[in-house]
């Protein structure tokens, strides 16, 4: 077992043999790595970078309460021009297309940051874990091979919540799937009824703060032309409701290459069971994620009770998980958004 204090700035003193006396689930190499100061909060992290409660970052800390979230979901304020940017300087964010073609397969945040020429201290991974998890899921589910042949990728994205208020970040799929027409069906009860059926076309990247940057010129005569010339597009379709209730409403030409359900919580919600049964009948690769490994094991048990089969893709760490721990988790375990992946 790896020391839970690894990466805190000091080297591990040996193997992780000192288990937590409360939960027994995590281990440390020494007392110094077990007893440490509480890391800075998300609010302090965002404040130091001048992005606290701004645009897409507004939903990354506890300052944004449930009442505000409901209001924003109804209006999708983050899609408006005033909120559709990174609120960062251009050298800290991917506000335009990549300088070089994407490598065969990105396998870590380091690979991604190096490819996009972004310094490692940039906070963009806090939002880009959504599109990068899609990218990684497409590769490990072998959906990528059919995409290369058809230049089309249809994804059914189940149970979106917070990401609905950060949709501009999904513009990065333009770079991750060059020359591919990406269509994502967002399906979940968090989508307001008044937004049901709405279509959103992302034809450019989220903007930076540099007034003279190419991303802040007219998208019609710059970004959109460049993207169209490569036959790349990202279309998001919104569907309110549970997947097994709405699936029959989808057009036949929207049959998915891949189903993905981020932070699914399968064991916590009985409504997942008929959806799992439907996915079994569809025989389509489905990738799920959750906040911790224990939640994935519980989900695997639920899936087996429905399908009678073990996971086709074993539980594994997601290299593109959100790199900041969830605050105030009810579990006595380190939890990260999109932390572990598994599939059926």
mmCIF file of C-alpha atoms in Angstrom, residues 24-240:
data_model
loop_
_atom_site.group_PDB
_atom_site.id
_atom_site.type_symbol
_atom_site.label_atom_id
_atom_site.label_comp_id
_atom_site.label_asym_id
_atom_site.label_seq_id
_atom_site.Cartn_x
_atom_site.Cartn_y
_atom_site.Cartn_z
ATOM 1 C CA UNK A 24 -7.977 1.386 9.129
ATOM 2 C CA UNK A 25 -8.311 1.977 5.405
ATOM 3 C CA UNK A 26 -5.322 4.228 4.789
ATOM 4 C CA UNK A 27 -1.710 3.819 5.802
ATOM 5 C CA UNK A 28 1.285 6.074 6.345
ATOM 6 C CA UNK A 29 5.046 5.649 6.279
ATOM 7 C CA UNK A 30 5.608 7.563 9.529
ATOM 8 C CA UNK A 31 4.032 9.685 12.246
ATOM 9 C CA UNK A 32 5.171 12.857 10.460
ATOM 10 C CA UNK A 33 3.128 11.943 7.388
ATOM 11 C CA UNK A 34 0.122 10.898 9.498
ATOM 12 C CA UNK A 35 0.025 14.056 11.665
ATOM 13 C CA UNK A 36 0.106 17.038 9.382
ATOM 14 C CA UNK A 37 -1.494 20.440 9.039
ATOM 15 C CA UNK A 38 -4.784 20.557 7.200
ATOM 16 C CA UNK A 39 -4.149 21.600 3.587
ATOM 17 C CA UNK A 40 -5.505 24.898 2.405
ATOM 18 C CA UNK A 41 -9.195 25.033 1.557
ATOM 19 C CA UNK A 42 -10.536 25.272 -1.961
ATOM 20 C CA UNK A 43 -11.596 28.834 -1.223
ATOM 21 C CA UNK A 44 -8.060 29.861 -0.264
ATOM 22 C CA UNK A 45 -6.620 28.016 -3.272
ATOM 23 C CA UNK A 46 -8.969 29.817 -5.667
ATOM 24 C CA UNK A 47 -8.579 33.170 -3.912
ATOM 25 C CA UNK A 48 -4.783 33.102 -4.258
ATOM 26 C CA UNK A 49 -5.261 32.744 -8.012
ATOM 27 C CA UNK A 50 -7.895 35.468 -8.271
ATOM 28 C CA UNK A 51 -10.644 33.124 -9.479
ATOM 29 C CA UNK A 52 -12.716 32.606 -6.329
ATOM 30 C CA UNK A 53 -16.456 32.856 -7.111
ATOM 31 C CA UNK A 54 -15.811 33.781 -10.740
ATOM 32 C CA UNK A 55 -17.436 32.157 -13.774
ATOM 33 C CA UNK A 56 -16.934 28.409 -14.003
ATOM 34 C CA UNK A 57 -14.835 28.451 -10.813
ATOM 35 C CA UNK A 58 -17.837 29.621 -8.805
ATOM 36 C CA UNK A 59 -19.009 26.040 -8.389
ATOM 37 C CA UNK A 60 -15.723 24.654 -7.054
ATOM 38 C CA UNK A 61 -16.118 25.621 -3.405
ATOM 39 C CA UNK A 62 -18.732 25.539 -0.663
ATOM 40 C CA UNK A 63 -19.469 29.267 -1.032
ATOM 41 C CA UNK A 64 -21.871 28.330 -3.806
ATOM 42 C CA UNK A 65 -24.946 27.043 -1.933
ATOM 43 C CA UNK A 66 -27.636 24.661 -3.188
ATOM 44 C CA UNK A 67 -30.164 27.474 -3.736
ATOM 45 C CA UNK A 68 -27.777 29.340 -6.023
ATOM 46 C CA UNK A 69 -26.935 26.096 -7.816
ATOM 47 C CA UNK A 70 -30.603 25.418 -8.555
ATOM 48 C CA UNK A 71 -31.061 28.944 -9.872
ATOM 49 C CA UNK A 72 -27.976 28.722 -12.082
ATOM 50 C CA UNK A 73 -28.973 25.317 -13.410
ATOM 51 C CA UNK A 74 -32.302 26.762 -14.503
ATOM 52 C CA UNK A 75 -30.613 29.574 -16.427
ATOM 53 C CA UNK A 76 -27.204 28.038 -17.163
ATOM 54 C CA UNK A 77 -25.568 31.384 -16.419
ATOM 55 C CA UNK A 78 -22.114 29.893 -17.055
ATOM 56 C CA UNK A 79 -22.900 29.660 -20.780
ATOM 57 C CA UNK A 80 -23.275 33.408 -21.130
ATOM 58 C CA UNK A 81 -20.407 35.358 -22.600
ATOM 59 C CA UNK A 82 -19.504 36.997 -19.307
ATOM 60 C CA UNK A 83 -18.915 33.629 -17.646
ATOM 61 C CA UNK A 84 -17.702 31.501 -20.540
ATOM 62 C CA UNK A 85 -13.977 32.127 -19.998
ATOM 63 C CA UNK A 86 -11.166 30.856 -17.799
ATOM 64 C CA UNK A 87 -10.667 34.150 -15.929
ATOM 65 C CA UNK A 88 -6.945 33.390 -16.237
ATOM 66 C CA UNK A 89 -4.099 34.848 -18.275
ATOM 67 C CA UNK A 90 -3.484 33.180 -21.622
ATOM 68 C CA UNK A 91 -0.288 31.377 -20.597
ATOM 69 C CA UNK A 92 -2.203 29.548 -17.829
ATOM 70 C CA UNK A 93 -5.072 28.049 -19.835
ATOM 71 C CA UNK A 94 -5.921 26.298 -23.132
ATOM 72 C CA UNK A 95 -7.805 29.173 -24.781
ATOM 73 C CA UNK A 96 -6.982 28.226 -28.380
ATOM 74 C CA UNK A 97 -5.984 25.205 -30.416
ATOM 75 C CA UNK A 98 -2.832 23.202 -29.609
ATOM 76 C CA UNK A 99 0.523 24.109 -31.146
ATOM 77 C CA UNK A 100 1.298 20.487 -32.020
ATOM 78 C CA UNK A 101 -0.921 17.490 -32.884
ATOM 79 C CA UNK A 102 -2.061 15.330 -30.000
ATOM 80 C CA UNK A 103 0.166 12.355 -29.211
ATOM 81 C CA UNK A 104 -1.140 8.811 -29.662
ATOM 82 C CA UNK A 105 -2.406 8.688 -26.086
ATOM 83 C CA UNK A 106 -2.080 11.110 -23.192
ATOM 84 C CA UNK A 107 -1.591 9.147 -19.985
ATOM 85 C CA UNK A 108 -1.225 11.765 -17.235
ATOM 86 C CA UNK A 109 -1.833 15.374 -16.315
ATOM 87 C CA UNK A 110 1.883 15.960 -16.913
ATOM 88 C CA UNK A 111 1.485 14.732 -20.509
ATOM 89 C CA UNK A 112 -1.520 16.978 -21.024
ATOM 90 C CA UNK A 113 0.045 20.120 -19.539
ATOM 91 C CA UNK A 114 3.208 19.588 -21.586
ATOM 92 C CA UNK A 115 1.224 19.075 -24.819
ATOM 93 C CA UNK A 116 -0.884 22.217 -24.213
ATOM 94 C CA UNK A 117 2.181 24.248 -23.094
ATOM 95 C CA UNK A 118 0.594 25.084 -19.734
ATOM 96 C CA UNK A 119 2.691 25.398 -16.530
ATOM 97 C CA UNK A 120 1.994 22.775 -13.888
ATOM 98 C CA UNK A 121 0.903 25.401 -11.343
ATOM 99 C CA UNK A 122 -2.120 26.282 -13.504
ATOM 100 C CA UNK A 123 -5.429 25.304 -11.822
ATOM 101 C CA UNK A 124 -7.230 24.319 -15.059
ATOM 102 C CA UNK A 125 -7.166 20.597 -14.167
ATOM 103 C CA UNK A 126 -9.861 21.379 -11.573
ATOM 104 C CA UNK A 127 -12.277 21.865 -14.482
ATOM 105 C CA UNK A 128 -10.680 19.863 -17.277
ATOM 106 C CA UNK A 129 -11.034 16.546 -15.443
ATOM 107 C CA UNK A 130 -14.492 16.346 -17.097
ATOM 108 C CA UNK A 131 -13.349 16.337 -20.768
ATOM 109 C CA UNK A 132 -10.084 14.515 -20.013
ATOM 110 C CA UNK A 133 -12.008 11.723 -18.283
ATOM 111 C CA UNK A 134 -14.147 11.422 -21.430
ATOM 112 C CA UNK A 135 -10.957 11.224 -23.510
ATOM 113 C CA UNK A 136 -9.451 8.540 -21.266
ATOM 114 C CA UNK A 137 -12.705 6.568 -21.107
ATOM 115 C CA UNK A 138 -12.934 6.525 -24.915
ATOM 116 C CA UNK A 139 -9.481 4.977 -25.086
ATOM 117 C CA UNK A 140 -9.832 2.339 -22.394
ATOM 118 C CA UNK A 141 -13.294 1.328 -23.661
ATOM 119 C CA UNK A 142 -11.900 0.856 -27.184
ATOM 120 C CA UNK A 143 -14.497 3.332 -28.490
ATOM 121 C CA UNK A 144 -11.602 5.255 -30.000
ATOM 122 C CA UNK A 145 -11.031 2.728 -32.795
ATOM 123 C CA UNK A 146 -14.544 3.137 -34.235
ATOM 124 C CA UNK A 147 -14.200 6.912 -33.894
ATOM 125 C CA UNK A 148 -11.027 6.919 -35.991
ATOM 126 C CA UNK A 149 -12.875 5.083 -38.781
ATOM 127 C CA UNK A 150 -16.124 7.098 -38.825
ATOM 128 C CA UNK A 151 -14.817 10.473 -37.547
ATOM 129 C CA UNK A 152 -17.897 10.581 -35.343
ATOM 130 C CA UNK A 153 -18.230 9.964 -31.624
ATOM 131 C CA UNK A 154 -21.617 9.762 -29.889
ATOM 132 C CA UNK A 155 -21.552 9.633 -26.089
ATOM 133 C CA UNK A 156 -24.426 9.221 -23.665
ATOM 134 C CA UNK A 157 -23.350 11.109 -20.532
ATOM 135 C CA UNK A 158 -25.429 10.079 -17.513
ATOM 136 C CA UNK A 159 -26.227 12.048 -14.370
ATOM 137 C CA UNK A 160 -24.508 15.405 -15.035
ATOM 138 C CA UNK A 161 -24.777 17.932 -12.229
ATOM 139 C CA UNK A 162 -22.028 20.454 -11.480
ATOM 140 C CA UNK A 163 -20.516 20.067 -14.942
ATOM 141 C CA UNK A 164 -23.697 21.572 -16.389
ATOM 142 C CA UNK A 165 -22.471 24.870 -14.964
ATOM 143 C CA UNK A 166 -18.981 24.390 -16.457
ATOM 144 C CA UNK A 167 -19.855 23.428 -20.029
ATOM 145 C CA UNK A 168 -17.379 25.863 -21.581
ATOM 146 C CA UNK A 169 -14.593 23.575 -20.333
ATOM 147 C CA UNK A 170 -15.916 20.851 -22.652
ATOM 148 C CA UNK A 171 -14.646 22.976 -25.535
ATOM 149 C CA UNK A 172 -11.313 21.252 -24.924
ATOM 150 C CA UNK A 173 -12.786 18.194 -26.646
ATOM 151 C CA UNK A 174 -12.102 20.113 -29.878
ATOM 152 C CA UNK A 175 -8.394 19.563 -29.241
ATOM 153 C CA UNK A 176 -8.679 16.081 -27.732
ATOM 154 C CA UNK A 177 -10.666 14.680 -30.694
ATOM 155 C CA UNK A 178 -9.290 16.534 -33.747
ATOM 156 C CA UNK A 179 -11.239 16.022 -36.953
ATOM 157 C CA UNK A 180 -14.055 14.247 -35.084
ATOM 158 C CA UNK A 181 -17.704 15.248 -34.785
ATOM 159 C CA UNK A 182 -18.393 14.773 -31.079
ATOM 160 C CA UNK A 183 -22.019 14.561 -29.975
ATOM 161 C CA UNK A 184 -22.800 14.219 -26.266
ATOM 162 C CA UNK A 185 -26.249 13.507 -24.895
ATOM 163 C CA UNK A 186 -26.363 14.877 -21.331
ATOM 164 C CA UNK A 187 -29.127 12.927 -19.609
ATOM 165 C CA UNK A 188 -30.083 13.332 -15.951
ATOM 166 C CA UNK A 189 -32.640 14.606 -13.442
ATOM 167 C CA UNK A 190 -30.499 17.664 -12.615
ATOM 168 C CA UNK A 191 -31.287 19.127 -16.040
ATOM 169 C CA UNK A 192 -34.303 21.448 -15.603
ATOM 170 C CA UNK A 193 -37.448 20.617 -17.543
ATOM 171 C CA UNK A 194 -37.356 24.009 -19.249
ATOM 172 C CA UNK A 195 -33.933 23.150 -20.734
ATOM 173 C CA UNK A 196 -35.014 19.692 -21.937
ATOM 174 C CA UNK A 197 -34.128 19.175 -25.596
ATOM 175 C CA UNK A 198 -31.835 22.190 -25.781
ATOM 176 C CA UNK A 199 -28.807 21.898 -28.059
ATOM 177 C CA UNK A 200 -25.503 23.687 -27.397
ATOM 178 C CA UNK A 201 -22.774 23.868 -30.033
ATOM 179 C CA UNK A 202 -19.251 24.561 -28.794
ATOM 180 C CA UNK A 203 -17.306 26.032 -31.696
ATOM 181 C CA UNK A 204 -14.418 27.596 -29.767
ATOM 182 C CA UNK A 205 -12.360 27.241 -26.600
ATOM 183 C CA UNK A 206 -13.026 28.979 -23.297
ATOM 184 C CA UNK A 207 -11.389 32.417 -23.417
ATOM 185 C CA UNK A 208 -8.502 33.897 -21.416
ATOM 186 C CA UNK A 209 -8.119 37.409 -19.947
ATOM 187 C CA UNK A 210 -5.545 38.654 -22.455
ATOM 188 C CA UNK A 211 -7.276 41.303 -24.564
ATOM 189 C CA UNK A 212 -4.852 40.797 -27.459
ATOM 190 C CA UNK A 213 -5.117 36.982 -27.487
ATOM 191 C CA UNK A 214 -6.558 35.322 -30.589
ATOM 192 C CA UNK A 215 -9.299 33.729 -28.456
ATOM 193 C CA UNK A 216 -10.823 37.156 -27.748
ATOM 194 C CA UNK A 217 -11.226 38.137 -31.390
ATOM 195 C CA UNK A 218 -14.404 37.309 -33.288
ATOM 196 C CA UNK A 219 -15.060 33.579 -33.102
ATOM 197 C CA UNK A 220 -16.761 33.805 -36.509
ATOM 198 C CA UNK A 221 -13.613 34.827 -38.384
ATOM 199 C CA UNK A 222 -11.002 32.986 -36.286
ATOM 200 C CA UNK A 223 -11.761 30.030 -34.039
ATOM 201 C CA UNK A 224 -14.824 28.858 -35.914
ATOM 202 C CA UNK A 225 -13.080 28.915 -39.301
ATOM 203 C CA UNK A 226 -10.083 26.993 -37.974
ATOM 204 C CA UNK A 227 -12.278 24.371 -36.365
ATOM 205 C CA UNK A 228 -14.633 23.956 -39.316
ATOM 206 C CA UNK A 229 -11.713 23.443 -41.666
ATOM 207 C CA UNK A 230 -10.756 20.369 -39.670
ATOM 208 C CA UNK A 231 -14.337 19.031 -39.556
ATOM 209 C CA UNK A 232 -14.245 19.161 -35.770
ATOM 210 C CA UNK A 233 -17.337 19.976 -33.752
ATOM 211 C CA UNK A 234 -18.742 19.425 -30.282
ATOM 212 C CA UNK A 235 -22.508 19.310 -29.849
ATOM 213 C CA UNK A 236 -24.165 18.966 -26.449
ATOM 214 C CA UNK A 237 -27.815 17.890 -26.203
ATOM 215 C CA UNK A 238 -29.701 18.208 -22.911
ATOM 216 C CA UNK A 239 -32.263 15.625 -21.733
ATOM 217 C CA UNK A 240 -34.069 15.842 -18.414
#
